Short mmCIF file of C-alpha atoms and ligand atoms in Angstrom, two decimals:
data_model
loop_
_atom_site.label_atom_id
_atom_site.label_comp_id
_atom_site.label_asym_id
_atom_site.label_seq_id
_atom_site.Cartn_x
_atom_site.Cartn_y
_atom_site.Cartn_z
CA UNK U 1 -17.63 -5.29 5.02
CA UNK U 2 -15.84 -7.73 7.41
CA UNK U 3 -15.96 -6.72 11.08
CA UNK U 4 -12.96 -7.34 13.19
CA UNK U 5 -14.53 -9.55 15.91
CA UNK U 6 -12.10 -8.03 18.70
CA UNK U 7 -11.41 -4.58 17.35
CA UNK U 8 -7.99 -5.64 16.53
CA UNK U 9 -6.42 -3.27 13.09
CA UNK U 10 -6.06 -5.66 10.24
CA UNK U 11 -2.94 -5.26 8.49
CA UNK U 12 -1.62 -5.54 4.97
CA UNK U 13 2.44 -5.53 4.87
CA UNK U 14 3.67 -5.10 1.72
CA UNK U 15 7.79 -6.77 0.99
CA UNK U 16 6.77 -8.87 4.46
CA UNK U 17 10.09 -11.15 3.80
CA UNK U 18 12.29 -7.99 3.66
CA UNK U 19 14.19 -6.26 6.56
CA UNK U 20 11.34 -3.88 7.25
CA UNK U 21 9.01 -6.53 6.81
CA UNK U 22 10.25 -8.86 9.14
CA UNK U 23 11.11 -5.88 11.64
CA UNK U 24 7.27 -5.27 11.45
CA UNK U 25 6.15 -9.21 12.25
CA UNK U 26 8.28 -8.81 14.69
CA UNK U 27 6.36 -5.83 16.51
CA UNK U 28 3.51 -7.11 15.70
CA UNK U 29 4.18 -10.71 17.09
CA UNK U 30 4.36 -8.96 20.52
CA UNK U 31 0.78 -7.57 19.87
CA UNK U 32 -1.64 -10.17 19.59
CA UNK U 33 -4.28 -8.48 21.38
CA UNK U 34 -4.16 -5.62 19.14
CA UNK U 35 -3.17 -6.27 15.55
CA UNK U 36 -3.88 -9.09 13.24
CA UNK U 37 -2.52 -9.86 9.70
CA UNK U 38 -5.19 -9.49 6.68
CA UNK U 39 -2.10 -10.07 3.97
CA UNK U 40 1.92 -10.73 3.70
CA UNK U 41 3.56 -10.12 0.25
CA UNK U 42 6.56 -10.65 -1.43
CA UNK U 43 8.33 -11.15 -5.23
CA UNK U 44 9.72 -14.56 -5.05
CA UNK U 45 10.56 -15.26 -1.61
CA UNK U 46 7.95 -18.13 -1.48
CA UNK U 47 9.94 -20.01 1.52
CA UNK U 48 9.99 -17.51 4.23
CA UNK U 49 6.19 -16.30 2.93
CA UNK U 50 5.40 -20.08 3.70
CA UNK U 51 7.22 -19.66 7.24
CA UNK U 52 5.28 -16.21 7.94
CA UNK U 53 2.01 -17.54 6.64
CA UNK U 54 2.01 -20.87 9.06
CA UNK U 55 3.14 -18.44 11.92
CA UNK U 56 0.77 -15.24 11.62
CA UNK U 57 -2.05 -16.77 9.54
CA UNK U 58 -3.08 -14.02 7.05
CA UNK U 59 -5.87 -14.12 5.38
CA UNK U 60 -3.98 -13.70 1.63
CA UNK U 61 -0.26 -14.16 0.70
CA UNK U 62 0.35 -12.76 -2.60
CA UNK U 63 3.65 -13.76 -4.64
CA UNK U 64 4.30 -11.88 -7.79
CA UNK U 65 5.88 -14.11 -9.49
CA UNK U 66 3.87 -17.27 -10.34
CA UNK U 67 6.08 -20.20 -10.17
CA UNK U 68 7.11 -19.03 -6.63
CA UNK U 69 3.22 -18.65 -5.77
CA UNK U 70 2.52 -22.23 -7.18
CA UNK U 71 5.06 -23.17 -4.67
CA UNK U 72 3.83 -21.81 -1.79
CA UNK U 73 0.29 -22.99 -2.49
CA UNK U 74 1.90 -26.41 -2.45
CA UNK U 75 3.32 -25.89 0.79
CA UNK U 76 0.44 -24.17 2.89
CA UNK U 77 -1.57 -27.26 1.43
CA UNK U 78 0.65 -29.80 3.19
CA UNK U 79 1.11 -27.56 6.43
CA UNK U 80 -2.71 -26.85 7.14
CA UNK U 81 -2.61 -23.62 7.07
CA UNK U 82 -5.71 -22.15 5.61
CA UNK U 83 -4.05 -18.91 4.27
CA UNK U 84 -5.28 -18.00 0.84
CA UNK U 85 -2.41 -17.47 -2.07
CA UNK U 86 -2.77 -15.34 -4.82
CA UNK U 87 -0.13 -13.59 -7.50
CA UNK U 88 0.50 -11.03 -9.83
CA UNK U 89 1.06 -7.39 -9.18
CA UNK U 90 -2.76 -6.46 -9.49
CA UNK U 91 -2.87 -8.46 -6.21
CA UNK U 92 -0.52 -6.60 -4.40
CA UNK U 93 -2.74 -3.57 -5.34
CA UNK U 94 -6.22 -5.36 -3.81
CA UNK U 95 -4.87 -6.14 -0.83
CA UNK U 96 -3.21 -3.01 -0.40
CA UNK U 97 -6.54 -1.28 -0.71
CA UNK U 98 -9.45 -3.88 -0.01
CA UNK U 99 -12.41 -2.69 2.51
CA UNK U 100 -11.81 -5.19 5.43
CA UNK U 101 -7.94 -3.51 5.68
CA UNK U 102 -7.00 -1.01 8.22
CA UNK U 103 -3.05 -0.36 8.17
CA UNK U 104 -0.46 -0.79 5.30
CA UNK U 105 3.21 -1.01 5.69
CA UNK U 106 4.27 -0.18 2.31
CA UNK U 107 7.89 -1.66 2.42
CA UNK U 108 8.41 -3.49 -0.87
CA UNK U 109 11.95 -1.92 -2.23
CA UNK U 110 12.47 0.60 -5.05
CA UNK U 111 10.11 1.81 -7.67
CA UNK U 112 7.83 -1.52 -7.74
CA UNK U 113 6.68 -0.41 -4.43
CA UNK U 114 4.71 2.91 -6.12
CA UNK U 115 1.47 1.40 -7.34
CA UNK U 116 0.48 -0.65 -4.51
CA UNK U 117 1.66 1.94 -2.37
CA UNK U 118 -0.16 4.63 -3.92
CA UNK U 119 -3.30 2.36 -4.17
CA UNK U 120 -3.38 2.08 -0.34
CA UNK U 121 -2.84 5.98 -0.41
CA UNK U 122 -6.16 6.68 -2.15
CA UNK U 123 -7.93 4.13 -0.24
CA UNK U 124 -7.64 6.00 2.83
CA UNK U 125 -6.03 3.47 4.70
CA UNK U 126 -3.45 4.08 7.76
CA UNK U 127 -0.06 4.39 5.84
CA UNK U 128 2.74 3.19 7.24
CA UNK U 129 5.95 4.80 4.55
CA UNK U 130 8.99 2.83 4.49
CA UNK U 131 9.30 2.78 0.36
CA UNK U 132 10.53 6.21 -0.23
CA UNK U 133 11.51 5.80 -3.46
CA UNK U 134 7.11 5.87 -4.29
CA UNK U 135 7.21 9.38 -2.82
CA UNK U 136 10.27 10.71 -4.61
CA UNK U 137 9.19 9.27 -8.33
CA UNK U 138 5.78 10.38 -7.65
CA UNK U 139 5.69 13.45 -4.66
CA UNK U 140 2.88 15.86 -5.69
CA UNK U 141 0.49 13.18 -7.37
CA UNK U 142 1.17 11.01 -4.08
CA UNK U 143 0.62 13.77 -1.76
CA UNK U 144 -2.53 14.60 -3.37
CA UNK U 145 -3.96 11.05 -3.02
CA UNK U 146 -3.48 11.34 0.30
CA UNK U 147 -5.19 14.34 0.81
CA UNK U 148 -8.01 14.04 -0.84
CA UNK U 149 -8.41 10.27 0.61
CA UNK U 150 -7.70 11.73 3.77
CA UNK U 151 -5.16 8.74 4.39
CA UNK U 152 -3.10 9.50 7.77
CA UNK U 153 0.58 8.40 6.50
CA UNK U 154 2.94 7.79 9.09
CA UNK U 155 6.90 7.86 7.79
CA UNK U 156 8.91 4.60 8.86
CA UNK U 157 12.08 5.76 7.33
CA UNK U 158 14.08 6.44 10.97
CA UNK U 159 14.84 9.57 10.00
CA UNK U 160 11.28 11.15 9.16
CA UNK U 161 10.15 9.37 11.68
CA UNK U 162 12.27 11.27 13.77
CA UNK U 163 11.31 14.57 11.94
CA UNK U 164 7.45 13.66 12.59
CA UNK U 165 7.97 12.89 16.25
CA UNK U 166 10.23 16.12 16.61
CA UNK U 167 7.32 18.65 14.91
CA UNK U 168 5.14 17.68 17.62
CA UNK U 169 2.85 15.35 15.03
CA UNK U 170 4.27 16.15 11.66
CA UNK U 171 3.28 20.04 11.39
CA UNK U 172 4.58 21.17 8.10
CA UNK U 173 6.28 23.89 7.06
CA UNK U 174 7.06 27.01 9.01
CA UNK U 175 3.62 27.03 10.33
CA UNK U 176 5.28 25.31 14.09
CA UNK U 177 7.81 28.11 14.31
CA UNK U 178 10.61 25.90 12.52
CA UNK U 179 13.44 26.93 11.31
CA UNK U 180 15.37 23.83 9.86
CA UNK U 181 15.69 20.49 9.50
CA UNK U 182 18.71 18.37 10.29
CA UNK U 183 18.46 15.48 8.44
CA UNK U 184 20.86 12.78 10.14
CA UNK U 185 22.94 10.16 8.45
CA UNK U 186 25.72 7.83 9.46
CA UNK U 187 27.66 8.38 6.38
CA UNK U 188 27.90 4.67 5.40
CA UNK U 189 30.18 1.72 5.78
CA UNK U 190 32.76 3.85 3.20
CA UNK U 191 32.62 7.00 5.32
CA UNK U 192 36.52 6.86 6.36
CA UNK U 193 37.65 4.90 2.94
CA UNK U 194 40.07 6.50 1.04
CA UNK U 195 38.38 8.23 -2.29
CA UNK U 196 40.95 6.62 -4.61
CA UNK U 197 40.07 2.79 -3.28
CA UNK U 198 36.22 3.36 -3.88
CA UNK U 199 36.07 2.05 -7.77
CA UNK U 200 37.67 -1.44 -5.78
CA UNK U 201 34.84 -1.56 -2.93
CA UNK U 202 32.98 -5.14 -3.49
CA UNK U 203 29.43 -5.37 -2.89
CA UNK U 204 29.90 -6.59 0.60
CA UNK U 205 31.53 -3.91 1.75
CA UNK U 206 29.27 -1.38 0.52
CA UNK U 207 26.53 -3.57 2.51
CA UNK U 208 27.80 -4.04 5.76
CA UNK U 209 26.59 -1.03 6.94
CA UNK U 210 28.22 -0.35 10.79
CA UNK U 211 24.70 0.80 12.86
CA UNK U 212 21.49 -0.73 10.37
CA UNK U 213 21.15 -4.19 9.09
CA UNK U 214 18.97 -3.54 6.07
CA UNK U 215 18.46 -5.18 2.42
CA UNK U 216 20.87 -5.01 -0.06
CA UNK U 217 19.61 -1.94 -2.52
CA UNK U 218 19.33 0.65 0.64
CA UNK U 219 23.01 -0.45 2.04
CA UNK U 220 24.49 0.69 -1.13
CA UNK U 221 21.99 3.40 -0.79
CA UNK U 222 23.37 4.26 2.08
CA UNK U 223 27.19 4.01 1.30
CA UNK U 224 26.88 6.28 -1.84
CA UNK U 225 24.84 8.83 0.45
CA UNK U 226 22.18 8.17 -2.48
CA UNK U 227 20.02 7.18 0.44
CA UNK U 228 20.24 10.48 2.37
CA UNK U 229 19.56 12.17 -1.01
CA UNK U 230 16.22 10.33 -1.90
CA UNK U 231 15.35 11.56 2.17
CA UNK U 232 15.97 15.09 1.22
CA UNK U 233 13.33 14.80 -1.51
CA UNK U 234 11.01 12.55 0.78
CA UNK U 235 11.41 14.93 3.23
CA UNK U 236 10.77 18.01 1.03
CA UNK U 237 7.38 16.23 0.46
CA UNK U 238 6.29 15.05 3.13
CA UNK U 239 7.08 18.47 5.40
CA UNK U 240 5.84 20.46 2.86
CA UNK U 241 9.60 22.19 3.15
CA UNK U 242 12.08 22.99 0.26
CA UNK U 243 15.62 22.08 -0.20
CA UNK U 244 17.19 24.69 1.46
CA UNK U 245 15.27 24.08 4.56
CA UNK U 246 17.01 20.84 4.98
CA UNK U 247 20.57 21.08 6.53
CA UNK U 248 22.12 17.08 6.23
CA UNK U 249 24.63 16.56 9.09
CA UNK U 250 27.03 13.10 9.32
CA UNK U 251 26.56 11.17 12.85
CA UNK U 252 28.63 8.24 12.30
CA UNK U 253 26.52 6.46 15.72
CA UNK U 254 23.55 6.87 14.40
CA UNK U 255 21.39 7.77 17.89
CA UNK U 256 20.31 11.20 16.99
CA UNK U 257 17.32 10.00 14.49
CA UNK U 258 17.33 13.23 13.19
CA UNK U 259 16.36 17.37 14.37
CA UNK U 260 14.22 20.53 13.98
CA UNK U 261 15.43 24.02 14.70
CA UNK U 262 13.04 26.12 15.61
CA UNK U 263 13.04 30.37 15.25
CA UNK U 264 13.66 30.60 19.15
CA UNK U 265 16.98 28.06 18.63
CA UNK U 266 15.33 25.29 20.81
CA UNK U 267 16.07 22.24 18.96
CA UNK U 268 13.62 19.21 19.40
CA UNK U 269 15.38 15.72 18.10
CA UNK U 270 14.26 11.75 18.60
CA UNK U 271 17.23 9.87 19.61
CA UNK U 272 17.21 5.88 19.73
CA UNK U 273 19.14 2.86 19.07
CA UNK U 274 19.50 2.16 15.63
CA UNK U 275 16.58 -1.13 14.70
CA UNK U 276 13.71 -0.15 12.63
CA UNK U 277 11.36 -1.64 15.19
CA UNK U 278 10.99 2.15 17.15
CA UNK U 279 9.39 4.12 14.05
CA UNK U 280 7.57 0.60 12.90
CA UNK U 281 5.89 0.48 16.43
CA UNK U 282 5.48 4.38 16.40
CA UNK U 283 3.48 4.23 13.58
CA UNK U 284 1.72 0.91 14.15
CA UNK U 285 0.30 2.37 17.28
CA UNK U 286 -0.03 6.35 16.63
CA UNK U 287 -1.24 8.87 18.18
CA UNK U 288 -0.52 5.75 21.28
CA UNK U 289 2.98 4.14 22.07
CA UNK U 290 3.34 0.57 22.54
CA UNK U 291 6.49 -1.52 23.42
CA UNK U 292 8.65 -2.49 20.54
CA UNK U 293 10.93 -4.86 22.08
CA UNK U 294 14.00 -2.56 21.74
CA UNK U 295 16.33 -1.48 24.76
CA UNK U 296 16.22 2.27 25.96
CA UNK U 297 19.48 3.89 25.24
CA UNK U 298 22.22 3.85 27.99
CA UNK U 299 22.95 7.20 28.29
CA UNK U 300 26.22 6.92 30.67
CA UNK U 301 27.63 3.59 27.87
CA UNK U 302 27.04 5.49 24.78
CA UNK U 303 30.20 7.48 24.14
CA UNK U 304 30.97 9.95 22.07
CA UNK U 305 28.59 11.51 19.73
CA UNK U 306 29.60 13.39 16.75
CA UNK U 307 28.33 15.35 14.13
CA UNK U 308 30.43 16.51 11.26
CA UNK U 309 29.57 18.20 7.78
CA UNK U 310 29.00 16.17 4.39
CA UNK U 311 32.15 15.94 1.94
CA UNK U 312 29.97 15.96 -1.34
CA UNK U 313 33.38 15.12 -3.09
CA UNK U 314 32.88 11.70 -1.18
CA UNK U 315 29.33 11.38 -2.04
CA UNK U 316 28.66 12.48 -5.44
CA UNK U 317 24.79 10.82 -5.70
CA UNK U 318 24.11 13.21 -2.73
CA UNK U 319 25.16 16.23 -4.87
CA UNK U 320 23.29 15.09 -7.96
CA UNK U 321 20.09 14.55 -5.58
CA UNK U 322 20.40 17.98 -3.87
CA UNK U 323 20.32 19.44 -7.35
CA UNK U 324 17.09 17.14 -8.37
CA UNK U 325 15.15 18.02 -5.29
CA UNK U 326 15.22 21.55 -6.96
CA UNK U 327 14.05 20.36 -10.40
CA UNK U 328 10.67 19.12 -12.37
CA UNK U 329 9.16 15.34 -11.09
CA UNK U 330 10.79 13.78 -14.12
CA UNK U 331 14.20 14.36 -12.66
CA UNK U 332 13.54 12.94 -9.44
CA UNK U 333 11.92 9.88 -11.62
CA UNK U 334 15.13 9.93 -13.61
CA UNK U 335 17.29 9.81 -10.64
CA UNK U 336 15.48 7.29 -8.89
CA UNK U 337 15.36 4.76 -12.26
CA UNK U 338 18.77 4.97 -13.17
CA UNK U 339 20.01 4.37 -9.09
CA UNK U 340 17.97 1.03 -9.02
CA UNK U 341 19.63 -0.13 -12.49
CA UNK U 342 22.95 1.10 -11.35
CA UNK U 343 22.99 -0.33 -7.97
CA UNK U 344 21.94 -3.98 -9.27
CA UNK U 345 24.56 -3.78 -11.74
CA UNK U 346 26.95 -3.27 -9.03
CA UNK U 347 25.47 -5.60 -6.96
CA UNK U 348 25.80 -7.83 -9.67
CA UNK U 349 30.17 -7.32 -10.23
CA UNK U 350 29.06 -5.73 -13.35
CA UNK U 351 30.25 -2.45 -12.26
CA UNK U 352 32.21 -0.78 -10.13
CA UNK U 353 31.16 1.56 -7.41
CA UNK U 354 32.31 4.68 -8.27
CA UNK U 355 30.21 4.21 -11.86
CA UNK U 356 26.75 4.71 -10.01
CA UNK U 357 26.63 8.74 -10.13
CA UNK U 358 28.22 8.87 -13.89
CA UNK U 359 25.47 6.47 -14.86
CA UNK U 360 22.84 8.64 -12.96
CA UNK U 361 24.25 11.88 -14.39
CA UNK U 362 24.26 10.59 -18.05
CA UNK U 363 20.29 9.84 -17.70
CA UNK U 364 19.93 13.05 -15.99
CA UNK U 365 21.65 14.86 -19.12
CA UNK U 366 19.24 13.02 -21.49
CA UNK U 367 16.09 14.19 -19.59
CA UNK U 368 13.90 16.80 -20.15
CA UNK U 369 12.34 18.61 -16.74
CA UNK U 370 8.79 18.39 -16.85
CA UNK U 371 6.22 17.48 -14.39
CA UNK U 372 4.56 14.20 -14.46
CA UNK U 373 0.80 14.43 -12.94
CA UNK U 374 -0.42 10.45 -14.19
CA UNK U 375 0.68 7.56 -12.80
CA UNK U 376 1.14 6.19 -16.77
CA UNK U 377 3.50 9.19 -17.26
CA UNK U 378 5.62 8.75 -14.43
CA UNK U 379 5.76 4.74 -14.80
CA UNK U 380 6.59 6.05 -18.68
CA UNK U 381 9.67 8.01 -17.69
CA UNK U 382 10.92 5.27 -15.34
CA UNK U 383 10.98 3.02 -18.04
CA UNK U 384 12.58 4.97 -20.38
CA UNK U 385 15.43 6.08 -17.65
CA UNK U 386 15.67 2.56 -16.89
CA UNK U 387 16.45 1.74 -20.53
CA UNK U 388 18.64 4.72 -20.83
CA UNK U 389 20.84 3.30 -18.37
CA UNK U 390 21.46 -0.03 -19.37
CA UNK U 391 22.00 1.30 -23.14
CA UNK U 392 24.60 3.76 -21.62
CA UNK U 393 26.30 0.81 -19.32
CA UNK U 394 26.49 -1.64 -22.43
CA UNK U 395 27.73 1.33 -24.82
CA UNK U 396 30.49 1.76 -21.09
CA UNK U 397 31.66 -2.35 -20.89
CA UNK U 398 34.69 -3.06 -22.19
CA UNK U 399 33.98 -5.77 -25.10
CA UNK U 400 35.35 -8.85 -24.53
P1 NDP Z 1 14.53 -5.70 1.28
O1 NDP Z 1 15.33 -5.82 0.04
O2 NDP Z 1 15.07 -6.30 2.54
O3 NDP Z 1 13.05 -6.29 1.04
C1 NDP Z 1 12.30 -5.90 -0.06
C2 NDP Z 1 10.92 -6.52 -0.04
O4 NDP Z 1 10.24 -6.14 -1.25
C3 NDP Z 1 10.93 -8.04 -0.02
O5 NDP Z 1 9.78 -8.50 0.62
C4 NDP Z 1 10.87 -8.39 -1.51
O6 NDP Z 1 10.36 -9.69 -1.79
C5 NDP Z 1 9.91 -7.32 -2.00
N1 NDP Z 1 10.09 -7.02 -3.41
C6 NDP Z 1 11.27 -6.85 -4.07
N2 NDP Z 1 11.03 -6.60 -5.38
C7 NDP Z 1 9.70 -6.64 -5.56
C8 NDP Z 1 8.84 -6.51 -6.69
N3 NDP Z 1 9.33 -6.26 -7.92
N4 NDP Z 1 7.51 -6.60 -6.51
C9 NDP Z 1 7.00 -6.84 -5.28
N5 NDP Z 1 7.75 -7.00 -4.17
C10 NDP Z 1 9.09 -6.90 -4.31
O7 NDP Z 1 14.25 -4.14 1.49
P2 NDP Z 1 14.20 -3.31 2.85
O8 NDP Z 1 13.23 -3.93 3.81
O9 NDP Z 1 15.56 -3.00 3.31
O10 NDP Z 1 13.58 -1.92 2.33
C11 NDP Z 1 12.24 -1.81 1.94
C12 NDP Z 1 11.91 -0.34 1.68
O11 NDP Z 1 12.01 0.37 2.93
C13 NDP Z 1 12.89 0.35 0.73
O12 NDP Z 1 12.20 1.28 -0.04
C14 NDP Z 1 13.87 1.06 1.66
O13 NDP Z 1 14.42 2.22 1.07
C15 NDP Z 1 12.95 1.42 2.83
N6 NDP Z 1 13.64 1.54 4.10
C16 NDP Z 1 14.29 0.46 4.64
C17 NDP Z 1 14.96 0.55 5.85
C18 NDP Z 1 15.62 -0.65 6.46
O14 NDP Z 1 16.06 -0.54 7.62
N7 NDP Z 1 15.74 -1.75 5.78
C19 NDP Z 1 15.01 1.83 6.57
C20 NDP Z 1 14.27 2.89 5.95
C21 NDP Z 1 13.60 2.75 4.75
P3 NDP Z 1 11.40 -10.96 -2.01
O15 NDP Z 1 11.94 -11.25 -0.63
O16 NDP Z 1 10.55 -12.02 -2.55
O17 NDP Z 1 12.46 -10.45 -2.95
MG1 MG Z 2 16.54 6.31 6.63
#
């Protein structure tokens, strides 16, 4: 096993040229002393992995997709720098796992992110969650890798984050005296839009998000309220809580993180400005703090805050998730697949907006609840929802 010469943590970050990604370079940029890169990954991005590489040094850089790693080879070659490329998905697994590894941010997007994540899970390595959708297609399998690996993961999504930091080190369950969780969320770019004008929203409205600058598949995530809805089923898994314990409350600024109620009243809740770079350098550094080149909050400029219930007539994905978090693993699998197909089709003018949930429901109609306990069952059932979608959005397009 390689020995860190310094003692610095060695770091895999997985979907480094995405918003988390970069958020986390970022952090660790102002950490020299303490953290250094073992591996950066990405799908296709090759140019900004060729940018990161000449400017952090990894040891690997792993591409999926092998044109886009040919390319980057290319370029290292011609720029000196002695970073090692390699591609395919396997790859993202290795380095996501390998001995000489001490941390993982696991932030590639959607369901691709499961296997590598889940292969730094049972490693044992320091896991630092941003992908929730790993956790909600694969919850009880996931949360058993960790256990039995004994991996410490640390949630990145603000809002667990804020949950973690808020049950004095993640307690679960009612063992802390808790009696809810208030799961924050801004309610989205389309929060004050009127209902009849959301089959017109374009996909740059439904991405310009007013408090988080995120990638593309999360804002419209976050505008349906699918987001807050694939939270309530992270949550549920990683609190060890059920549905009902989670209350979700609208706060359009986006400061209050999110909030635990415990039996006495007292209410304990992490408040911040909205930029990823708080939980990244929470978890980077736990059970320490280290600086994460974000402002404190300016208590006397802030404003009002306000907090106001969820109109589920508004948000219809949030409705169909609240129902799934009460169902068998292959809904939440279901969900998930036919959200990623349904948002790209929308991101891709092939859809409107408002034909996200009646895609998700359909798949949800045609699946049976059942628990999925293998990681070839639940990549099964993703596959089929995924088809199931695009059959049912073909069988929906008008022919022209
Ligand atoms: P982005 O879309 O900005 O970045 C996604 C990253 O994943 C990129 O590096 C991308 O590479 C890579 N990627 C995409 N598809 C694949 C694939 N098939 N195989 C391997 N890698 C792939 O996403 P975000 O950073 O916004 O989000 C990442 C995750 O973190 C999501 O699960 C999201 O829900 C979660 N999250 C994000 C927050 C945020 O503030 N952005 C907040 C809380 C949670 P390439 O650039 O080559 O496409
Ligand atoms: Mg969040």
């Amino acid at each position: 096993m390689r020995m860190s010469s310094e003692s610095r943590q060695r770091i895999t970050i997985l979907g480094a040229t995405g918003s988390v990604g970069v958020n986390t370079l970022d952090v660790i940029g102002r950490h020299p002393d303490r953290y250094e890169l073992y591996a950066i990954t990405a799908n296709s991005n090759w140019e900004m992995l060729a940018d990161q590489c000449c400017t952090f040094e990894p040891e690997f850089a792993v591409l999926v997709v092998e044109d886009c790693a040919q390319q980057l080879e290319n370029r290292l070659l011609k720029a000196g720098c002695r970073t090692r490329v390699l591609t395919g998905k396997d790859n993202l697994c290795r380095v996501a796992s390998h001995e000489d590894v001490d941390v993982v941010m696991a932030a590639i997007v959607g369901g691709a992110g499961l296997e590598p994540t889940l292969s730094s899970a049972k490693a044992g390595k320091k896991l630092l969650l941003a992908n929730k959708e790993s956790l909600v297609m694969s919850g009880s399998l996931f949360m058993q890798a960790v256990e039995q690996a004994g991996t410490k993961l640390l949630p990145i999504d603000s809002e667990h984050n804020a949950i973690y930091q808020s049950l004095a080190n993640g307690a679960p369950g009612h063992a802390g005296g808790v009696r809810k969780i208030l799961l924050t969320g801004s309610g989205g770019p389309l929060l004050r839009h009127s209902i009849e004008a959301l089959a017109e929203v374009t996909p740059d409205e439904a991405c310009a998000h007013p408090n988080w600058k995120m990638g593309r598949k999360i804002s419209v995530d976050s505008a349906s309220m699918m987001n807050k809805g694939l939270e309530l089923i992270e949550a549920c898994w990683l609190f060890a809580v059920e549905p009902k314990d989670i209350e979700i409350v609208i706060h359009p600024q986006s400061i209050v993180h999110s909030m635990v109620e415990y039996i006495d009243g007292s209410v304990v809740a992490q408040l911040g400005n909205p930029d990823m770079r708080i939980p990244i350098a929470h978890g980077l550094a736990w059970p320490g703090r280290i600086s994460s080149g974000v402002k404190g909050l300016d208590f006397t400029g802030l404003g009002d805050m306000n907090f106001e219930a969820v109109d589920l007539t508004r948000y219809p994905c949030l409705a169909l998730c609240q129902e799934v978090a009460r169902q068998p693993q292959s809904c939440a699998i279901a969900l998930n697949a036919a959200n990623e197909v349904a948002v790209q089709h929308f991101l891709d003018e092939l859809i409107p907006f408002t034909d996200i949930p009646i895609i998700i429901e359909d798949v949800l109609e045609q699946t049976s609840c059942e628990e999925a306990h293998t990681i070839e069952s639940i990549l099964a059932l993703d596959e089929e929802a995924k088809n199931r979608a695009v059959e049912f959005i073909r069988a929906r397009r008008p022919v022209s």
